[in-house]
Amino acid sequence: MAVLVTGGAGYIGSHAVAALKERGEDIVVVDNLQQGHKEALLGGKLYVGDLRDADFLDTVFKENEIDAVIHFAANSLVGESMKQPGKYYHNNVYGTLCLLEKMNEYGVGRIVFSSTAATYGEPENVPIDEYDRTLPTNAYGETKLAMEKMMKWFDIAHGIKYISLRYFNAAGAHDSGLIGEDHRPETHLVPIVLEAALGKRPHISVFGDDYATEDGTCVRDYIHVSDLADAHLLAVDRLRGGADSAVYNLGNGQGFSVKQVIEIAREVTGRDIRAIIEPRRAGDPAVLVASSERARSELGWNPSRSNLENIIGSAWSWHQANPNGYDRE
Ligand code: UDP
């Protein structure tokens, strides 16, 4: 039996593929390569195509014996989602609908879903737990919440069990040094700070220093991408064991401000990183910090690589060795 990984050539997807390969799973990857990189795949059989193409998905489900799906394929940029919500509804929500319908048609009853802290919006409580209110402040988070709700109804109607993993801020790179973060364009804090350290950017823009936080900049909970990948394997195991559907937060439980991230990056890299304060970015909540107690106790998840020096150190090794990401010529 194979695990189907949608979006497996993307940043988090490729780290999950690597972890699946390490434990000897059969892996099928579906990716339209809009944002993914073929070079990021350390294993699996790749089908290049789009979830919204029913004939394409028929081929994938007919040619492989799939018993579980890990669903990463989506657009995932907060800023872009505020400008082009239609793109997010079409790719994320409609794409997931197409996938769930095919899973139902082919009798595949397990899905692990790549969700996000952005489903909560501005939190009522810190740290956030899974019972807290979900009220997204951006279109990206709204589409991910809609996808979760769709899964709930496919479970009720068709018995497809899902585990939704709400990630906080993924960063870092694989221990092997072979895969890491390469988004085009890059919008995430850690890689942008490291590009500034490498001299590829003149400075880092800090989006707002007038938030109600200790130093005025946004606070986030950073989690190593390989710790996230591990949680997906544990979730597949749990569903294979017959568990019911569930939602889990995945974070480290500790918040760092944008200014603190830059300061730690200066220490780790030994480079001078220039920071410039700019206006707030639309859609950003002030503080997002997870309680991941539920994932620890129910999934047996134990993130071991997620202190911030370690996360930034692994990302720095990747960026130094691959200053142009997967363009290696
Ligand atoms: N951020 C920033 N400058 C940048 C990119 C991000 O100040 O060039 C801030 C952003 O406003 C947010 C935090 O860094 O408060 C993390 O942003 P990122 O896009 O990495 O992740 P998100 O929290 O949106 O998932």
Coordinates of C-alpha atoms and ligand atoms in Angstrom, one line a residue:
M1 CA 0.0 0.0 0.0
A2 CA 1.2 3.5 -0.8
V3 CA 0.9 6.9 0.8
L4 CA -0.2 9.6 -1.7
V5 CA 1.5 12.9 -0.9
T6 CA -0.1 15.9 -2.7
G7 CA 2.2 18.9 -2.9
G8 CA 5.1 16.5 -2.1
A9 CA 7.6 18.6 -4.0
G10 CA 6.9 21.7 -1.8
Y11 CA 8.8 22.7 1.3
I12 CA 7.0 20.8 4.0
G13 CA 5.8 18.1 1.6
S14 CA 9.3 17.2 0.5
H15 CA 10.4 16.8 4.2
A16 CA 7.5 14.5 4.8
V17 CA 8.4 12.5 1.7
A18 CA 12.0 12.2 3.0
A19 CA 10.6 10.9 6.4
L20 CA 8.3 8.4 4.7
K21 CA 11.2 7.1 2.6
E22 CA 13.4 6.7 5.7
R23 CA 10.9 4.3 7.1
G24 CA 10.4 2.4 3.9
E25 CA 6.9 3.5 2.8
D26 CA 5.7 3.3 -0.8
I27 CA 5.2 6.9 -1.8
V28 CA 3.2 8.5 -4.7
V29 CA 3.6 12.2 -5.1
V30 CA 1.2 14.5 -6.9
D31 CA 2.5 18.0 -7.6
N32 CA 1.7 20.5 -10.3
L33 CA 5.2 22.0 -9.8
Q34 CA 3.8 25.5 -9.7
Q35 CA 5.7 26.1 -6.5
G36 CA 7.3 22.7 -5.9
H37 CA 10.7 21.5 -7.1
K38 CA 11.4 18.1 -8.7
E39 CA 14.8 18.3 -7.1
A40 CA 13.3 18.4 -3.6
L41 CA 12.0 14.8 -4.0
L42 CA 14.2 12.3 -2.2
G43 CA 11.9 9.5 -3.0
G44 CA 8.5 8.5 -4.4
K45 CA 6.9 8.2 -7.8
L46 CA 6.0 11.7 -9.1
Y47 CA 2.9 12.5 -11.1
V48 CA 3.0 16.0 -12.4
G49 CA -0.6 17.4 -12.6
D50 CA -3.3 19.3 -10.8
L51 CA -5.9 18.0 -8.2
R52 CA -8.6 19.8 -10.1
D53 CA -8.0 17.6 -13.2
A54 CA -10.3 14.6 -12.6
D55 CA -8.8 12.4 -15.4
F56 CA -5.4 13.0 -14.0
L57 CA -6.5 11.9 -10.5
D58 CA -8.2 8.8 -11.9
T59 CA -4.8 7.8 -13.4
V60 CA -3.1 8.2 -10.0
F61 CA -5.7 6.3 -8.1
K62 CA -6.0 3.5 -10.7
E63 CA -2.2 2.9 -11.1
N64 CA -1.5 2.8 -7.4
E65 CA -2.9 1.1 -4.3
I66 CA -3.2 4.0 -2.0
D67 CA -4.3 3.6 1.6
A68 CA -3.7 7.1 3.0
V69 CA -3.3 10.6 1.7
I70 CA -1.2 13.4 3.1
H71 CA -2.5 16.6 1.6
F72 CA -0.2 19.6 1.3
A73 CA -1.0 20.9 -2.1
A74 CA -2.2 24.5 -1.7
N75 CA -1.4 28.1 -2.1
S76 CA -0.1 29.3 1.3
L77 CA 0.9 33.0 1.3
V78 CA -1.1 35.3 3.6
G79 CA -0.2 38.5 1.8
E80 CA -1.1 37.1 -1.7
S81 CA -4.4 35.6 -0.4
M82 CA -5.5 39.1 0.7
K83 CA -5.0 40.3 -2.9
Q84 CA -6.2 37.3 -4.8
P85 CA -8.7 35.4 -2.7
G86 CA -10.3 33.8 -5.7
K87 CA -7.0 32.0 -6.5
Y88 CA -7.0 30.5 -2.9
Y89 CA -10.7 29.4 -3.1
H90 CA -10.1 27.8 -6.5
N91 CA -6.9 25.9 -5.8
N92 CA -7.2 25.2 -2.1
V93 CA -11.0 24.7 -1.6
Y94 CA -12.0 23.4 -5.0
G95 CA -8.8 21.3 -5.3
T96 CA -9.5 19.6 -1.9
L97 CA -13.1 18.9 -3.0
C98 CA -11.8 17.2 -6.1
L99 CA -9.4 15.1 -4.0
L100 CA -12.0 14.1 -1.4
E101 CA -14.5 13.1 -4.2
K102 CA -11.8 10.8 -5.8
M103 CA -10.9 9.4 -2.4
N104 CA -14.5 8.5 -1.9
E105 CA -14.8 7.0 -5.4
Y106 CA -11.8 4.8 -4.9
G107 CA -12.5 3.9 -1.3
V108 CA -9.5 5.6 0.3
G109 CA -10.5 6.4 3.9
R110 CA -7.6 8.3 5.5
I111 CA -6.3 11.8 5.0
V112 CA -3.7 13.8 7.0
F113 CA -4.2 17.5 6.2
S114 CA -1.8 20.4 6.2
S115 CA -3.6 23.1 8.1
T116 CA -2.5 26.3 9.8
A117 CA -2.5 28.5 12.8
A118 CA -4.1 31.1 10.5
T119 CA -7.4 29.2 11.1
Y120 CA -7.5 30.9 14.5
G121 CA -7.1 34.5 13.5
E122 CA -6.4 36.9 16.4
P123 CA -6.4 34.5 19.3
E124 CA -8.5 34.8 22.4
N125 CA -6.1 32.8 24.5
V126 CA -2.3 32.3 24.4
P127 CA -1.1 29.6 24.0
I128 CA -3.8 28.6 21.6
D129 CA -5.4 25.2 21.9
E130 CA -7.6 23.2 19.5
Y131 CA -10.9 24.2 21.2
D132 CA -10.2 27.9 20.8
R133 CA -12.3 30.1 18.5
T134 CA -11.5 29.9 14.8
L135 CA -12.0 33.3 13.1
P136 CA -9.3 33.8 10.4
T137 CA -8.0 37.3 9.6
N138 CA -6.9 36.4 6.1
A139 CA -8.2 34.6 3.1
Y140 CA -5.5 31.9 3.3
G141 CA -6.6 30.8 6.8
E142 CA -10.3 31.0 5.8
T143 CA -9.7 28.6 2.9
K144 CA -7.8 26.2 5.2
L145 CA -10.7 26.3 7.7
A146 CA -13.2 25.6 4.9
M147 CA -11.1 22.6 3.8
E148 CA -11.1 21.3 7.4
K149 CA -14.9 21.7 7.5
M150 CA -15.3 19.9 4.2
M151 CA -13.4 17.0 5.6
K152 CA -15.7 16.9 8.6
W153 CA -18.7 16.4 6.4
F154 CA -17.0 13.8 4.2
D155 CA -16.2 11.9 7.4
I156 CA -19.9 12.1 8.5
A157 CA -21.3 11.2 5.1
H158 CA -18.6 8.8 3.8
G159 CA -16.5 7.7 6.7
I160 CA -13.3 9.3 5.4
K161 CA -11.2 9.9 8.6
Y162 CA -9.0 12.9 8.7
I163 CA -6.3 14.4 11.0
S164 CA -5.8 18.1 10.5
L165 CA -2.4 19.4 11.6
R166 CA -2.5 23.1 12.3
Y167 CA 1.1 24.3 11.9
F168 CA 2.5 27.3 13.4
N169 CA 5.7 28.7 11.7
A170 CA 7.7 26.1 9.8
A171 CA 11.4 26.8 9.3
G172 CA 14.7 25.0 9.0
A173 CA 16.1 22.4 6.7
H174 CA 16.7 18.6 6.5
D175 CA 19.7 17.2 8.4
S176 CA 21.1 15.7 5.2
G177 CA 21.5 19.2 3.7
L178 CA 19.8 18.0 0.6
I179 CA 16.5 19.8 0.9
G180 CA 15.4 23.1 2.4
E181 CA 13.2 26.1 1.9
D182 CA 13.0 27.6 -1.6
H183 CA 9.9 29.7 -2.3
R184 CA 9.6 31.9 -5.3
P185 CA 9.1 34.7 -4.4
E186 CA 10.2 34.2 -0.8
T187 CA 7.9 35.8 1.7
H188 CA 8.8 34.0 5.0
L189 CA 10.8 35.6 7.8
V190 CA 13.5 33.1 8.4
P191 CA 14.7 32.6 4.8
I192 CA 14.5 36.3 4.1
V193 CA 16.6 37.1 7.1
L194 CA 19.1 34.6 6.0
E195 CA 19.1 36.0 2.4
A196 CA 19.9 39.4 4.0
A197 CA 22.8 37.7 5.9
L198 CA 24.1 36.2 2.7
G199 CA 24.0 39.7 1.0
K200 CA 21.3 38.6 -1.4
R201 CA 19.1 41.4 0.0
P202 CA 20.2 44.7 1.3
H203 CA 18.1 44.4 4.5
I204 CA 15.1 42.8 6.1
S205 CA 11.9 44.8 6.3
V206 CA 10.1 44.4 9.7
F207 CA 6.4 44.6 9.1
G208 CA 5.2 46.8 12.0
D209 CA 6.7 47.6 15.4
D210 CA 3.5 49.0 16.9
Y211 CA 1.8 45.7 17.9
A212 CA 0.8 45.0 21.5
T213 CA 3.8 42.8 22.2
E214 CA 6.9 43.4 24.3
D215 CA 9.0 44.9 21.5
G216 CA 6.1 45.9 19.3
T217 CA 6.9 43.3 16.6
C218 CA 4.8 40.2 15.8
V219 CA 5.4 37.1 17.9
R220 CA 5.3 33.6 16.3
D221 CA 6.0 30.0 17.3
Y222 CA 8.8 28.5 15.1
I223 CA 8.9 24.8 14.6
H224 CA 11.5 22.7 12.7
V225 CA 10.2 21.4 9.4
S226 CA 11.4 17.8 10.1
D227 CA 9.6 17.9 13.5
L228 CA 6.5 18.8 11.5
A229 CA 7.2 16.0 9.0
D230 CA 7.4 13.4 11.8
A231 CA 3.9 14.5 13.0
H232 CA 2.4 13.5 9.6
L233 CA 3.8 10.0 9.9
L234 CA 2.4 9.6 13.4
A235 CA -0.9 10.9 12.1
V236 CA -0.9 8.3 9.3
D237 CA -0.1 5.6 11.9
R238 CA -2.9 6.8 14.1
L239 CA -5.5 6.7 11.3
R240 CA -4.2 3.2 10.1
G241 CA -4.8 2.1 13.7
G242 CA -8.5 3.0 13.4
A243 CA -8.5 6.3 15.3
D244 CA -11.3 8.9 14.8
S245 CA -10.8 12.2 13.0
A246 CA -9.0 14.9 15.0
V247 CA -7.3 18.3 14.9
Y248 CA -3.9 19.0 16.4
N249 CA -1.8 22.1 16.8
L250 CA 1.9 21.7 15.9
G251 CA 4.1 24.3 17.5
N252 CA 7.0 24.6 20.0
G253 CA 4.9 26.4 22.6
Q254 CA 7.4 29.3 22.7
G255 CA 7.0 32.7 21.0
F256 CA 9.7 34.8 19.4
S257 CA 9.2 38.3 18.1
V258 CA 10.4 39.3 14.6
K259 CA 13.2 41.4 16.3
Q260 CA 14.3 38.4 18.4
V261 CA 14.4 36.2 15.3
I262 CA 16.7 38.7 13.6
E263 CA 18.9 39.0 16.7
I264 CA 19.3 35.2 16.9
A265 CA 20.0 35.0 13.2
R266 CA 22.8 37.6 13.7
E267 CA 24.3 35.4 16.4
V268 CA 24.0 32.2 14.5
T269 CA 25.4 33.6 11.2
G270 CA 27.9 36.0 12.7
R271 CA 26.7 38.4 10.0
D272 CA 25.5 41.9 10.2
I273 CA 21.8 41.9 9.2
R274 CA 20.3 45.3 8.6
A275 CA 16.6 45.7 9.7
I276 CA 14.3 48.5 8.6
I277 CA 10.9 49.1 10.1
E278 CA 8.0 49.2 7.6
P279 CA 4.2 49.4 7.9
R280 CA 2.2 46.4 9.0
R281 CA 1.4 43.6 6.5
A282 CA -2.4 43.1 6.1
G283 CA -3.8 40.1 7.8
D284 CA -1.1 39.5 10.4
P285 CA -2.3 38.7 14.0
A286 CA 0.0 40.1 16.7
V287 CA 0.8 36.8 18.5
L288 CA 0.4 33.2 17.5
V289 CA 1.8 30.6 19.9
A290 CA 0.6 27.0 20.1
S291 CA -0.3 24.6 22.9
S292 CA 0.6 21.3 21.3
E293 CA -0.2 19.2 24.4
R294 CA -2.8 17.3 22.5
A295 CA -0.4 16.2 19.7
R296 CA 2.2 15.2 22.3
S297 CA -0.2 13.1 24.3
E298 CA -2.4 11.6 21.5
L299 CA 0.0 11.3 18.6
G300 CA 3.1 10.8 20.8
W301 CA 4.8 13.7 19.0
N302 CA 8.0 14.9 20.5
P303 CA 9.6 17.8 18.6
S304 CA 13.3 17.5 19.2
R305 CA 14.9 19.9 16.7
S306 CA 12.9 23.0 17.4
N307 CA 15.0 25.4 19.5
L308 CA 15.3 28.5 17.5
E309 CA 19.2 28.5 17.2
N310 CA 18.9 25.0 15.9
I311 CA 16.2 25.8 13.4
I312 CA 18.1 28.9 12.1
G313 CA 21.4 27.0 12.1
S314 CA 20.0 24.2 9.9
A315 CA 18.4 26.8 7.5
W316 CA 21.7 28.7 7.4
S317 CA 23.6 25.6 6.4
W318 CA 21.1 25.0 3.5
H319 CA 21.2 28.7 2.4
Q320 CA 24.9 28.8 2.4
A321 CA 25.3 25.6 0.5
N322 CA 22.4 26.5 -1.9
P323 CA 22.3 30.3 -2.3
N324 CA 20.0 29.9 -5.3
G325 CA 17.9 27.2 -3.8
Y326 CA 17.3 24.3 -6.1
D327 CA 18.9 26.2 -9.1
R328 CA 22.2 24.6 -8.7
E329 CA 24.0 25.2 -12.0
Ligands
UDP1 N1 7.8 39.3 8.5 C1 8.5 40.5 8.5 N2 9.3 40.7 7.4 C2 9.3 39.9 6.3 C3 8.6 38.7 6.4 C4 7.8 38.4 7.5 O1 8.5 41.3 9.4 O2 10.0 40.2 5.3 C5 6.9 39.1 9.7 C6 5.5 38.9 9.4 O3 4.8 40.1 9.5 C7 5.0 37.9 10.6 C8 6.3 37.1 10.9 O4 7.4 37.8 10.3 O5 4.7 38.7 11.7 C9 6.3 35.7 10.3 O6 5.9 35.9 8.9 P1 6.0 34.7 7.9 O7 5.5 35.2 6.6 O8 7.3 34.0 8.0 O9 5.0 33.6 8.4 P2 3.4 33.7 8.8 O10 3.3 34.0 10.2 O11 2.7 34.7 7.9 O12 2.9 32.3 8.5

